[in-house]
Coordinates of C-alpha atoms in Angstrom, one line a residue:
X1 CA -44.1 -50.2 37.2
X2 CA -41.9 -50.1 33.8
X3 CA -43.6 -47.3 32.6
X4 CA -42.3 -45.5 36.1
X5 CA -38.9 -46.9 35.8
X6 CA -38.8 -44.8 31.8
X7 CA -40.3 -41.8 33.5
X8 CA -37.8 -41.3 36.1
X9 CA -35.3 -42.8 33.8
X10 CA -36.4 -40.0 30.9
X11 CA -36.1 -37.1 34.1
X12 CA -32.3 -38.5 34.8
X13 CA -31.6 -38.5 31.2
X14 CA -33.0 -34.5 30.9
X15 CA -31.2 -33.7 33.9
X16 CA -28.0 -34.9 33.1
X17 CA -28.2 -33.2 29.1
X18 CA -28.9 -30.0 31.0
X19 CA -26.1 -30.1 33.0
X20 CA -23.9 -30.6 30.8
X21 CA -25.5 -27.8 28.8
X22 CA -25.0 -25.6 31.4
X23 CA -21.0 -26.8 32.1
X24 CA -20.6 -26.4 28.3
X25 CA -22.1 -22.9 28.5
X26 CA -19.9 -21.9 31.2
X27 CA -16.9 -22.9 29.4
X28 CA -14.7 -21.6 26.4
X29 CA -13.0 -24.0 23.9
X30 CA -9.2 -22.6 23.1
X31 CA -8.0 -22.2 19.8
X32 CA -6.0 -25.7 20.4
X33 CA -9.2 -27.3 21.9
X34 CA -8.7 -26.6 25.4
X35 CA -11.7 -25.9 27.6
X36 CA -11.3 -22.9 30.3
X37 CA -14.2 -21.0 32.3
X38 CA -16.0 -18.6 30.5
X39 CA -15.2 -16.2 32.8
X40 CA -11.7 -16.3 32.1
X41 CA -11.5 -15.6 28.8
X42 CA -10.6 -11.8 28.0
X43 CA -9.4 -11.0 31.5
X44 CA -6.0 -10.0 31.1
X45 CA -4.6 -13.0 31.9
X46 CA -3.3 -15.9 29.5
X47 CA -5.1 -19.2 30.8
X48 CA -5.2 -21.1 27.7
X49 CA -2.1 -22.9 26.7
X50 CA -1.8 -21.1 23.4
X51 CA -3.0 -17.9 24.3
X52 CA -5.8 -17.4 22.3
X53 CA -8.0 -16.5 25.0
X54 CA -6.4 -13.0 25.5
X55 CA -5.9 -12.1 21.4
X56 CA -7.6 -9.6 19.5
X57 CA -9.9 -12.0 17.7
X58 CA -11.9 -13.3 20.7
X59 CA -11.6 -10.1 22.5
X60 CA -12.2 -6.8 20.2
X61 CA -16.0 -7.0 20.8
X62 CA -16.2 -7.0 24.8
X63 CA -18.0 -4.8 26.2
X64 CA -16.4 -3.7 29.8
X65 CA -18.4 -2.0 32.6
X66 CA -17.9 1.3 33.2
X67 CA -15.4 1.0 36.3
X68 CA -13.2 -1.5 33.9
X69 CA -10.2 -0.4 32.4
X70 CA -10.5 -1.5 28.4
X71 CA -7.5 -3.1 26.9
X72 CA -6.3 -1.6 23.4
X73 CA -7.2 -5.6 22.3
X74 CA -10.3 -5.5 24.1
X75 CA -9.8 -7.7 27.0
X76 CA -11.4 -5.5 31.0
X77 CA -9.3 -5.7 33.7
X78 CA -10.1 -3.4 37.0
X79 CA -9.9 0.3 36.4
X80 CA -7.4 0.6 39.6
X81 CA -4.8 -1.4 37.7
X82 CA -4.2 1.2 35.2
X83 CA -1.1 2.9 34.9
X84 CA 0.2 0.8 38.4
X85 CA 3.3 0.4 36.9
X86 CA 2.5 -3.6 36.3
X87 CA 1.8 -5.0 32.9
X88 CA -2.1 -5.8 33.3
X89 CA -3.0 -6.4 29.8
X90 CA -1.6 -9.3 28.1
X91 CA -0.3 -6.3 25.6
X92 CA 0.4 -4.0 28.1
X93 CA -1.5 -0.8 26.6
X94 CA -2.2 -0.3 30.3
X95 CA 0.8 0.9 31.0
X96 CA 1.6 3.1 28.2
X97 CA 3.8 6.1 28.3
X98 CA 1.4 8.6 27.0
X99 CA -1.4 7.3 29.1
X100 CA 0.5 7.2 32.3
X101 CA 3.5 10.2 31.7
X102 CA 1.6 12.8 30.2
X103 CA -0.9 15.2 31.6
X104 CA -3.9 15.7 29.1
X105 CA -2.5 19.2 28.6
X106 CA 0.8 18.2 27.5
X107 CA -0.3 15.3 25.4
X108 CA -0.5 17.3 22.1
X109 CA 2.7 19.6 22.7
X110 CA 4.6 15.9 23.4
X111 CA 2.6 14.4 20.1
X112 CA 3.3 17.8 17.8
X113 CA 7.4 17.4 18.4
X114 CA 8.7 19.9 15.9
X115 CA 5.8 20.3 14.1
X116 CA 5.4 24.1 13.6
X117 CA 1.2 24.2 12.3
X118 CA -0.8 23.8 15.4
X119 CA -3.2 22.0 12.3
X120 CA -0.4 19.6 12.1
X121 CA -0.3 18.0 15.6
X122 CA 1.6 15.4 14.9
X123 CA 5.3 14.8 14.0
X124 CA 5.3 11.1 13.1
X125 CA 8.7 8.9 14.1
X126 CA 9.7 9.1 10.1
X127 CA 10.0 13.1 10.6
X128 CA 7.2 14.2 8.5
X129 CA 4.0 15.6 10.3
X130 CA 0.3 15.0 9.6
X131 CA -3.4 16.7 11.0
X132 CA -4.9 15.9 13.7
X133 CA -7.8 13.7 11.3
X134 CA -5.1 11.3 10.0
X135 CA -4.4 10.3 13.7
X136 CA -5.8 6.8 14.6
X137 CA -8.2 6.6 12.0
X138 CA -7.2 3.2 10.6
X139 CA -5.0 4.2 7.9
X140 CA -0.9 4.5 8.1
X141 CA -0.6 8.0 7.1
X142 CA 3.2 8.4 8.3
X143 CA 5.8 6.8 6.2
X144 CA 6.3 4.4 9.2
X145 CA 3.3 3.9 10.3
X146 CA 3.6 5.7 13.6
X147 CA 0.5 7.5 13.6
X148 CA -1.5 3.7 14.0
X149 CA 0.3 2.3 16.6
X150 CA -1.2 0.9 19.8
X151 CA 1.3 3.5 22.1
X152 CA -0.5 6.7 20.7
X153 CA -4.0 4.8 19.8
X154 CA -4.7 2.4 22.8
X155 CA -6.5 5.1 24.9
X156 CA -8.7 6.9 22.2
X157 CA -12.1 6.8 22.9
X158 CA -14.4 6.2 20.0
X159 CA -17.7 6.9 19.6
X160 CA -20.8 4.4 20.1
X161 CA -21.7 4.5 16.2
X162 CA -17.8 3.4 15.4
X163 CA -15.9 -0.2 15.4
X164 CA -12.5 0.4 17.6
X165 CA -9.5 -1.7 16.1
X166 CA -7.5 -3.6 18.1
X167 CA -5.0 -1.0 18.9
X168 CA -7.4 1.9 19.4
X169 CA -8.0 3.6 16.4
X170 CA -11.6 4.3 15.4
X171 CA -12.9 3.7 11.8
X172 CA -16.7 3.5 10.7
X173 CA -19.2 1.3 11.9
X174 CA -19.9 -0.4 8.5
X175 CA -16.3 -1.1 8.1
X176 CA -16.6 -4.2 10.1
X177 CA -17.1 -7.8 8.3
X178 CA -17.1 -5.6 4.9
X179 CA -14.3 -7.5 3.2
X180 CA -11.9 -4.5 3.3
X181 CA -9.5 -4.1 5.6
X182 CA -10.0 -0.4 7.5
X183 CA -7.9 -0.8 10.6
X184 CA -3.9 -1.3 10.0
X185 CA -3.7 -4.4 11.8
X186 CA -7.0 -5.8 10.0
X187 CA -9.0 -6.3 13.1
X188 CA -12.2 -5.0 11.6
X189 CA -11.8 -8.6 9.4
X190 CA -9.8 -10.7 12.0
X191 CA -12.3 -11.7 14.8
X192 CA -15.0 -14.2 16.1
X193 CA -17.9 -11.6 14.4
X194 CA -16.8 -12.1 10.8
X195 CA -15.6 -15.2 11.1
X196 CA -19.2 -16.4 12.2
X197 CA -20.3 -14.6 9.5
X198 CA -18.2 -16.0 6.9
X199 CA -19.2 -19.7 7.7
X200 CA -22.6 -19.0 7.7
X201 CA -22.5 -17.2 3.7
X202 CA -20.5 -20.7 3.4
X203 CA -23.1 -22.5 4.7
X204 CA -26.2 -20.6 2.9
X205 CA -24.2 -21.2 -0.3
X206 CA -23.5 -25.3 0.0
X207 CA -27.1 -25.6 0.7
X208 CA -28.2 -23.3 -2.4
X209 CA -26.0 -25.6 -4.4
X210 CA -27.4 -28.3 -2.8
X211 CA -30.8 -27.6 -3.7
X212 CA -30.5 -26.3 -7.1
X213 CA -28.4 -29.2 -8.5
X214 CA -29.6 -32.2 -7.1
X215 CA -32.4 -32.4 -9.8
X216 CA -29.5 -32.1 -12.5
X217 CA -27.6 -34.9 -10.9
X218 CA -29.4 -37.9 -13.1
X219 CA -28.5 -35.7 -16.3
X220 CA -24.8 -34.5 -14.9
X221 CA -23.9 -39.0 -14.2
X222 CA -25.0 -39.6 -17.9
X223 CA -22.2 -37.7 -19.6
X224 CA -19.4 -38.9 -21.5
X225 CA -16.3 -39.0 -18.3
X226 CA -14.0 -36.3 -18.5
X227 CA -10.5 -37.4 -19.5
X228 CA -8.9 -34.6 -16.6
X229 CA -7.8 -36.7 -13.8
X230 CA -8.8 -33.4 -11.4
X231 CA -12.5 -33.3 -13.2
X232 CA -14.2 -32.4 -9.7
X233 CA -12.2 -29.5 -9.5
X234 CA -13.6 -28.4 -12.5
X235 CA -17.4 -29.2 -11.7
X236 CA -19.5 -25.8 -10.8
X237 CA -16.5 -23.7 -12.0
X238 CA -15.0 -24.3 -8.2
X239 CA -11.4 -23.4 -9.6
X240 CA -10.5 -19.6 -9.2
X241 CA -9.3 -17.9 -12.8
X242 CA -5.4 -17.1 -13.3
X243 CA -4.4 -14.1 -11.5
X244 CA -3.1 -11.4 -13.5
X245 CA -1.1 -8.9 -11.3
X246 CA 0.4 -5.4 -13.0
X247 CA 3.8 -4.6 -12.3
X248 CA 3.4 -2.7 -9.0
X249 CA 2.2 -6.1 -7.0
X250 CA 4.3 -9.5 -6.3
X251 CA 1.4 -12.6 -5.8
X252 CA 2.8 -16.1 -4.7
X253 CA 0.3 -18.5 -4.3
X254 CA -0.4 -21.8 -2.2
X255 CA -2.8 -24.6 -1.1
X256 CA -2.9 -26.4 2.0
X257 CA 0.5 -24.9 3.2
X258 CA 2.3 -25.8 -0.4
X259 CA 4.0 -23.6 -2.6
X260 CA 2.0 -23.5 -6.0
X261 CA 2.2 -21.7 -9.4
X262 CA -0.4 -18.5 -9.9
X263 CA -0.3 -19.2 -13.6
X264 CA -2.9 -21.5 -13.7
X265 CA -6.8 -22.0 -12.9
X266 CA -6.7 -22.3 -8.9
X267 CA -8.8 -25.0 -6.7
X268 CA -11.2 -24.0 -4.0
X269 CA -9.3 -23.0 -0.2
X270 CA -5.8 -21.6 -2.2
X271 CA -4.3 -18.8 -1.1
X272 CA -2.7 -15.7 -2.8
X273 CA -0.2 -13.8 -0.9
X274 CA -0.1 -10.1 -2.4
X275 CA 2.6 -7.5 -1.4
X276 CA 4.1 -4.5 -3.7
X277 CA 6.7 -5.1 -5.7
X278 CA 10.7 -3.3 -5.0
X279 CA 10.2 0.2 -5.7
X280 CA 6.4 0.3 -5.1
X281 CA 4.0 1.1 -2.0
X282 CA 0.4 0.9 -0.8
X283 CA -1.9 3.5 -1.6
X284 CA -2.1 6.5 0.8
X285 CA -5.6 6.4 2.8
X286 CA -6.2 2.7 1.6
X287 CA -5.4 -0.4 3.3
X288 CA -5.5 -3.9 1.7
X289 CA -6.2 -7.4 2.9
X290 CA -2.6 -9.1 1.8
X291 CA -4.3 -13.1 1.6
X292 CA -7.0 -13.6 -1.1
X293 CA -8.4 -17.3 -0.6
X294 CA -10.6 -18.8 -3.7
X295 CA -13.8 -19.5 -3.1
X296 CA -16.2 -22.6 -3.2
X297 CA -17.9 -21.0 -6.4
X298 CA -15.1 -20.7 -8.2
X299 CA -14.5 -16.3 -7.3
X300 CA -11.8 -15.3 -5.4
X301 CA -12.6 -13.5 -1.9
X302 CA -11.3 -10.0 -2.9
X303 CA -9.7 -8.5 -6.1
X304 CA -6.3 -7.5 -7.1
X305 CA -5.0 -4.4 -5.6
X306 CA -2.4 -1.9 -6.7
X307 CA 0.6 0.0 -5.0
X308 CA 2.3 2.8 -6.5
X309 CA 5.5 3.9 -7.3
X310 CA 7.6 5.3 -4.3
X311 CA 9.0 8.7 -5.3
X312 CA 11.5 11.0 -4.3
X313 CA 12.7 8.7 -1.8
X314 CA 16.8 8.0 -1.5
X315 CA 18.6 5.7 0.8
X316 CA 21.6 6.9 2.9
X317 CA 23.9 5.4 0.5
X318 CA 22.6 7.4 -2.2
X319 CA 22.2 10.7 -1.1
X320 CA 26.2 11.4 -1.8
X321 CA 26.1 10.2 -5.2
X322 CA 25.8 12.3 -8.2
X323 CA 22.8 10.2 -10.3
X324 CA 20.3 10.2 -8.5
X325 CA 17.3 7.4 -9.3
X326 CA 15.0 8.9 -11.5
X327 CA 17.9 10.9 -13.6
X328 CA 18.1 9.5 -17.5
X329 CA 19.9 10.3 -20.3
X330 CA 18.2 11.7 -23.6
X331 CA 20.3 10.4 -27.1
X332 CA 19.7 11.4 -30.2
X333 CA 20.6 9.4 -33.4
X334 CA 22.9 10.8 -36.0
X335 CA 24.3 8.9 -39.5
X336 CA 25.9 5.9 -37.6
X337 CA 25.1 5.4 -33.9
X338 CA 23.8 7.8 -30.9
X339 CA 25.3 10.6 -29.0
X340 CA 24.0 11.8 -25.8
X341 CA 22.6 15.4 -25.8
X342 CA 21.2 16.4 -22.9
X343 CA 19.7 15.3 -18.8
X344 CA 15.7 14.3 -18.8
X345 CA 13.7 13.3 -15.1
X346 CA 11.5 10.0 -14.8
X347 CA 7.9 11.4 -13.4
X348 CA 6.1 7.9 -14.9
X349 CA 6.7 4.3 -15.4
X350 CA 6.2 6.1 -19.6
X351 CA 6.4 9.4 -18.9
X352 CA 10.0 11.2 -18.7
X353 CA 10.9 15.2 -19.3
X354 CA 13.7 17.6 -20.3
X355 CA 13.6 21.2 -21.9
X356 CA 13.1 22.1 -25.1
X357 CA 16.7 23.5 -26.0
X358 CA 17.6 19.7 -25.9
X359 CA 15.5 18.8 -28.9
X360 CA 17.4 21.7 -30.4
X361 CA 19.5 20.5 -33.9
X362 CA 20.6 24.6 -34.6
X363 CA 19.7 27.3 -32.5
X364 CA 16.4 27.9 -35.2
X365 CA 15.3 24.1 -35.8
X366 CA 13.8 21.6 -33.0
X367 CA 13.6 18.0 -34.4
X368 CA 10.1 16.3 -33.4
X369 CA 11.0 13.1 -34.7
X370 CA 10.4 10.3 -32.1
X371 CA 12.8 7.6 -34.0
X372 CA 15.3 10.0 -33.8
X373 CA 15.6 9.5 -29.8
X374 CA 16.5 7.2 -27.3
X375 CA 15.8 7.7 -23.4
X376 CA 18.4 5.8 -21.5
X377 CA 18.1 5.0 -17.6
X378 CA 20.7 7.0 -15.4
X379 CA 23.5 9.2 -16.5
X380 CA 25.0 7.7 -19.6
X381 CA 27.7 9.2 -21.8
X382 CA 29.0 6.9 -24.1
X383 CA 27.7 6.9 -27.8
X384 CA 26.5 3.6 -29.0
X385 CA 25.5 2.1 -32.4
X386 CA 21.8 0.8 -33.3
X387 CA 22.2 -2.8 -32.3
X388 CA 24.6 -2.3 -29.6
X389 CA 23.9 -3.5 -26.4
X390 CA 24.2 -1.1 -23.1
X391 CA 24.7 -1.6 -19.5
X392 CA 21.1 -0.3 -18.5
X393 CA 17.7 0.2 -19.7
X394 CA 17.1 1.8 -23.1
X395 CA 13.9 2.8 -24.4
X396 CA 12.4 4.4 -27.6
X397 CA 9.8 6.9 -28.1
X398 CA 6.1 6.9 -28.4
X399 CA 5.3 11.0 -28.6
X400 CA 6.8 14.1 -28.1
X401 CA 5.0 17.2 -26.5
X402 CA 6.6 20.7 -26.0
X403 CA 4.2 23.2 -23.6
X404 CA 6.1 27.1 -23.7
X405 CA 5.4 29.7 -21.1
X406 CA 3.5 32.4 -22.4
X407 CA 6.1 35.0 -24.2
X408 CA 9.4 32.6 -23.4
X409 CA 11.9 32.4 -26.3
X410 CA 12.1 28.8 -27.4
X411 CA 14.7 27.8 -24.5
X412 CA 11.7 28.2 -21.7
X413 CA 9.4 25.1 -23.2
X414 CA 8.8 21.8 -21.2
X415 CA 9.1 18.9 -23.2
X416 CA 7.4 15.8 -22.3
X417 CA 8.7 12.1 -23.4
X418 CA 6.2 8.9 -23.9
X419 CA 8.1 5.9 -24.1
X420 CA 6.9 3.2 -25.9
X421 CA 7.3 0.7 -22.8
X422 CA 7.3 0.8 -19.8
X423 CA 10.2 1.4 -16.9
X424 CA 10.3 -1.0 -14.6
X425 CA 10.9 0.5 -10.9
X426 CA 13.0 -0.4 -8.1
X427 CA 14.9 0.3 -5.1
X428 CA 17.5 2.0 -7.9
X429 CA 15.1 3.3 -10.7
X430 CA 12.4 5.4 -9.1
X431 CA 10.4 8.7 -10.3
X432 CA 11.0 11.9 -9.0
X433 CA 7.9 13.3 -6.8
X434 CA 5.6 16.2 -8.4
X435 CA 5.6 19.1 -6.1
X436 CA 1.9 19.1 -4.3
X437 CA 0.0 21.8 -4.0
X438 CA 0.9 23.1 -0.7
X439 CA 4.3 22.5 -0.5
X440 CA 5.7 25.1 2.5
X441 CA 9.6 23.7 3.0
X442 CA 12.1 24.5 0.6
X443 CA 15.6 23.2 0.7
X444 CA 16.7 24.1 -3.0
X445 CA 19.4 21.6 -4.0
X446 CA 21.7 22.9 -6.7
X447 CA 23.1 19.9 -9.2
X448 CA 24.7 22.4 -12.2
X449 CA 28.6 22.7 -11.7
X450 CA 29.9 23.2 -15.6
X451 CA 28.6 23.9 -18.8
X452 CA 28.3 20.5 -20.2
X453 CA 25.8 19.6 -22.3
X454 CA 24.2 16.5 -19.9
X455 CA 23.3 19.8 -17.3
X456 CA 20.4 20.7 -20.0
X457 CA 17.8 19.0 -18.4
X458 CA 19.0 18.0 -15.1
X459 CA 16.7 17.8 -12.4
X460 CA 16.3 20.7 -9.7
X461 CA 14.4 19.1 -6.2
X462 CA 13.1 20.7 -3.1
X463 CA 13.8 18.6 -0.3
X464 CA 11.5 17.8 2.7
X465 CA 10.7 14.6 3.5
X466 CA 11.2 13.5 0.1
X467 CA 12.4 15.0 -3.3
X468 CA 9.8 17.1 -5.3
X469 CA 10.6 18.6 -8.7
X470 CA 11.1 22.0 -8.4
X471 CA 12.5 23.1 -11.9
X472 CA 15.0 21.6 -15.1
X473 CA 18.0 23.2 -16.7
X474 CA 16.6 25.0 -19.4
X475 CA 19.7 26.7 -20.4
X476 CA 23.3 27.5 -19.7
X477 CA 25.2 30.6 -21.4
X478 CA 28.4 32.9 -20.4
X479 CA 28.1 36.8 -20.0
X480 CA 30.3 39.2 -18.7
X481 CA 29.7 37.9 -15.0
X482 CA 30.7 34.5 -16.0
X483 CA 28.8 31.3 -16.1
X484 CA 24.5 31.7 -16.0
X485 CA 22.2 29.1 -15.6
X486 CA 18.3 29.5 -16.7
X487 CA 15.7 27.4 -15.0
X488 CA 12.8 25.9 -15.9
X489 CA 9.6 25.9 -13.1
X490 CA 7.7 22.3 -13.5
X491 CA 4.9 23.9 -11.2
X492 CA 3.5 26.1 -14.5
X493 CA 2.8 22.7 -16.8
X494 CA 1.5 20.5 -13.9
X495 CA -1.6 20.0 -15.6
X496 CA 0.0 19.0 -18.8
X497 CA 2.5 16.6 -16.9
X498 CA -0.9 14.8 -15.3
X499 CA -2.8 14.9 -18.3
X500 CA 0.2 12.5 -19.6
X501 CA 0.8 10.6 -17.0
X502 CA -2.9 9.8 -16.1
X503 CA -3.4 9.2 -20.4
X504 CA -0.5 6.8 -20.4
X505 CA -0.7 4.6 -17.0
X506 CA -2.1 1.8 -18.8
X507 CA 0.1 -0.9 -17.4
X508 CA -1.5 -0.5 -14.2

């Protein structure tokens, strides 16, 4: 009889775990903790408290049925409620305007704007245009970002090989869970997958440490103590080395929701928060992951990235004023103090040119000596002695190089200026942009008004979305006609000018 009573009390007992298997199954734990039916989750609809059932972590890998309409975050709602003039999905990329408004025939015409390639189809916000391969392909290829935006990139279809981010766009396959961040809003990283992943590399690697150091562990106790007060830290180099950022990146750095200092050795689970510094911007065709966290083994998840310098670019309260950013000032020394002598252009944080006639002592001698110059930042025109000290950035000279044109008297020469540090950029100080190599729109601005000897120099830019160098003073003379300026092309030394720059960008 007992041994019936633990049978049938072993069946209830199997019974009632299955059950509440099968109820667990059926449910969905919230973000906040908070169960809801499985079959709620990624439905369009917010049902948890805090939302997290209808985001693009929990969503971007669910697969809809072919009669489903696909959110741009991934979540299927019924095909018949697209473009029903209700807000369906919780981010409403069923109801976009270039879904709904626009025939598939006038979709590119709307996208090119004023965009006059047909291989350019698309005018971003910013007012530049781009091809039809930068569009939705994970990387912000407009200055605003316009080309990844979940309005244009919400109803691309990508194919079966690729991951789609959780706006639309489509990058590769492998991209997903690689550590690098390939879609714009860092979906291909952000979600349940690599998540999953993550803890499970976590996991492998606590038990590997596990097992190899517990034989140790008799040998590890019989050492001296260690006199740091934060010794565990220490133990199986779990602390992160000292972050070293280049100029072109700002890093502030925390643990468990605390401020800390970067200048130090870092404990397991801190964070480093990476952006570009004033003045500087993410690589074109890259994207970055802006958190680093360190690691349980002591490495941090990702390394240091670095932006570049923003060129060419002037706010609306600068385009009316006469210096522009990247304008300096070339002085040259004489018995008792320094005189200005001519204009020079910043193409490099080390790296700044002018024309040979400025170098000129006589009209048959150019002086080569580098102590005999100073490059100072903007236009400047007030002598100063050798220990004075100026209003803005001064800087000596590393090397001088002078590239001719073939057959040019000794006017037509390029002269190129290494300084021996480094100019620090920012919103005011900024290099000019080098013309690229198919470079269609010209709006020629003219900067020479007078014969003065700062015009040598001076910077000529094309204007499009930006300012390129187009060409220096070289020279400035009277004939019978009056006033004449001669100019000086960049685009004939460009190699020379990238030779120098790419020599001397150490400090990246």
């Amino acid at each position: 009889m007992l041994i019936k009573l633990q049978f049938i009390l072993v069946l209830i007992i199997k019974q009632s775990i299955k059950e509440n298997y099968a109820n667990q199954w059926d449910q969905w734990v919230c973000d906040s903790g908070e169960r809801i039916n499985r079959d709620e989750l990624c439905d369009g609809f917010v049902n948890c408290k805090d939302g997290s059932d209808e985001t693009v972590r929990h969503c971007i890998d669910f697969k809809c049925p072919g009669y489903a309409f696909r959110c741009a975050y991934g979540a299927c709602i019924s095909g018949s409620y697209k473009c029903d003039k209700k807000n369906d999905c919780v981010d409403g990329s069923d109801e976009i305007d270039l879904l709904c408004k626009e025939s598939i025939n006038n979709l590119s015409e709307s996208i090119r704007g004023q965009c006059d390639d047909t291989r350019l189809s698309l005018q971003c916000k910013s007012g530049e245009c781009i091809g039809t391969e930068f569009i939705c392909d994970g990387h912000r290829d407009c200055s605003d970002g316009s080309d990844e935006t979940k309005e244009l990139c919400s109803f691309y279809e990508c194919p079966d090989f690729a991951f789609r981010c959780g706006y639309g766009a489509c990058v590769s396959g492998s991209a997903k869970c690689d550590g690098v961040m390939d879609c714009a809003d860092n979906s291909d990283e952000e979600n349940d997958k690599c998540h999953k992943q993550a803890n499970e590399n976590a996991f492998s690697t606590s038990v590997s440490t596990t097992t190899t150091t517990t034989p140790t562990t008799t040998a590890a106790t019989a050492k001296s103590p260690s006199l740091s007060p934060d010794r565990d830290d220490y133990d199986n180099d779990r602390r992160c080395r000292v972050l070293q950022p280049d100029i072109s990146i700002v890093v502030s750095c925390s643990y468990q929701n605390r401020n800390i200092s970067c200048d130090q050795t870092l404990r397991a689970e801190s964070q480093a928060f990476i952006s570009c510094a004033p003045g500087y911007k993410y690589r074109r065709r890259r994207n970055y992951v802006p958190f680093i966290t360190c690691k349980g083994n002591g490495k941090w998840s990702h390394p240091l990235f670095q932006c570049v310098p923003i060129c060419g670019e002037l706010d609306e309260k600068d385009k009316d004023k006469v210096v522009r950013p990247w304008d300096v000032t070339i002085f040259r020394k004489t018995i008792n103090q320094y005189s200005p002598v001519c204009s020079g252009v910043i193409v490099a944080h080390r790296i700044v040119l002018t024309v040979a006639h400025c170098l000129n002592r006589d009209e048959r001698t150019i002086d080569m000596r580098t102590n005999q110059y100073n490059v100072v930042e903007g236009f400047y025109k007030f002598a100063y002695k050798e220990g004075d000290v100026i209003p803005t950035g001064r800087h000596d000279l590393e090397k001088i190089s002078i590239y001719y044109e073939s057959n040019a008297n000794d006017y037509r020469g390029l002269v190129i200026l290494v300084l021996k540090d480094h100019i620090s950029f920012s919103e005011a100080i900024k290099p000019i942009c080098l013309v690229p190599g198919r470079f269609r729109k010209h709006n020629r601005l003219h900067r020479v008004e007078s014969k003065e000897n700062l015009n040598l120099g001076l910077s000529i830019s094309v204007e499009d979305s930006r300012h390129y160098l187009d060409s220096l003073v070289a020279n400035l003379y009277d004939d019978t006609n009056g006033p004449q300026v001669e100019y000086l092309y960049v685009k004939h030394y460009k190699i020379f000018i990238k030779r120098h720059m790419k020599r001397y960008s150490d400090i990246l």
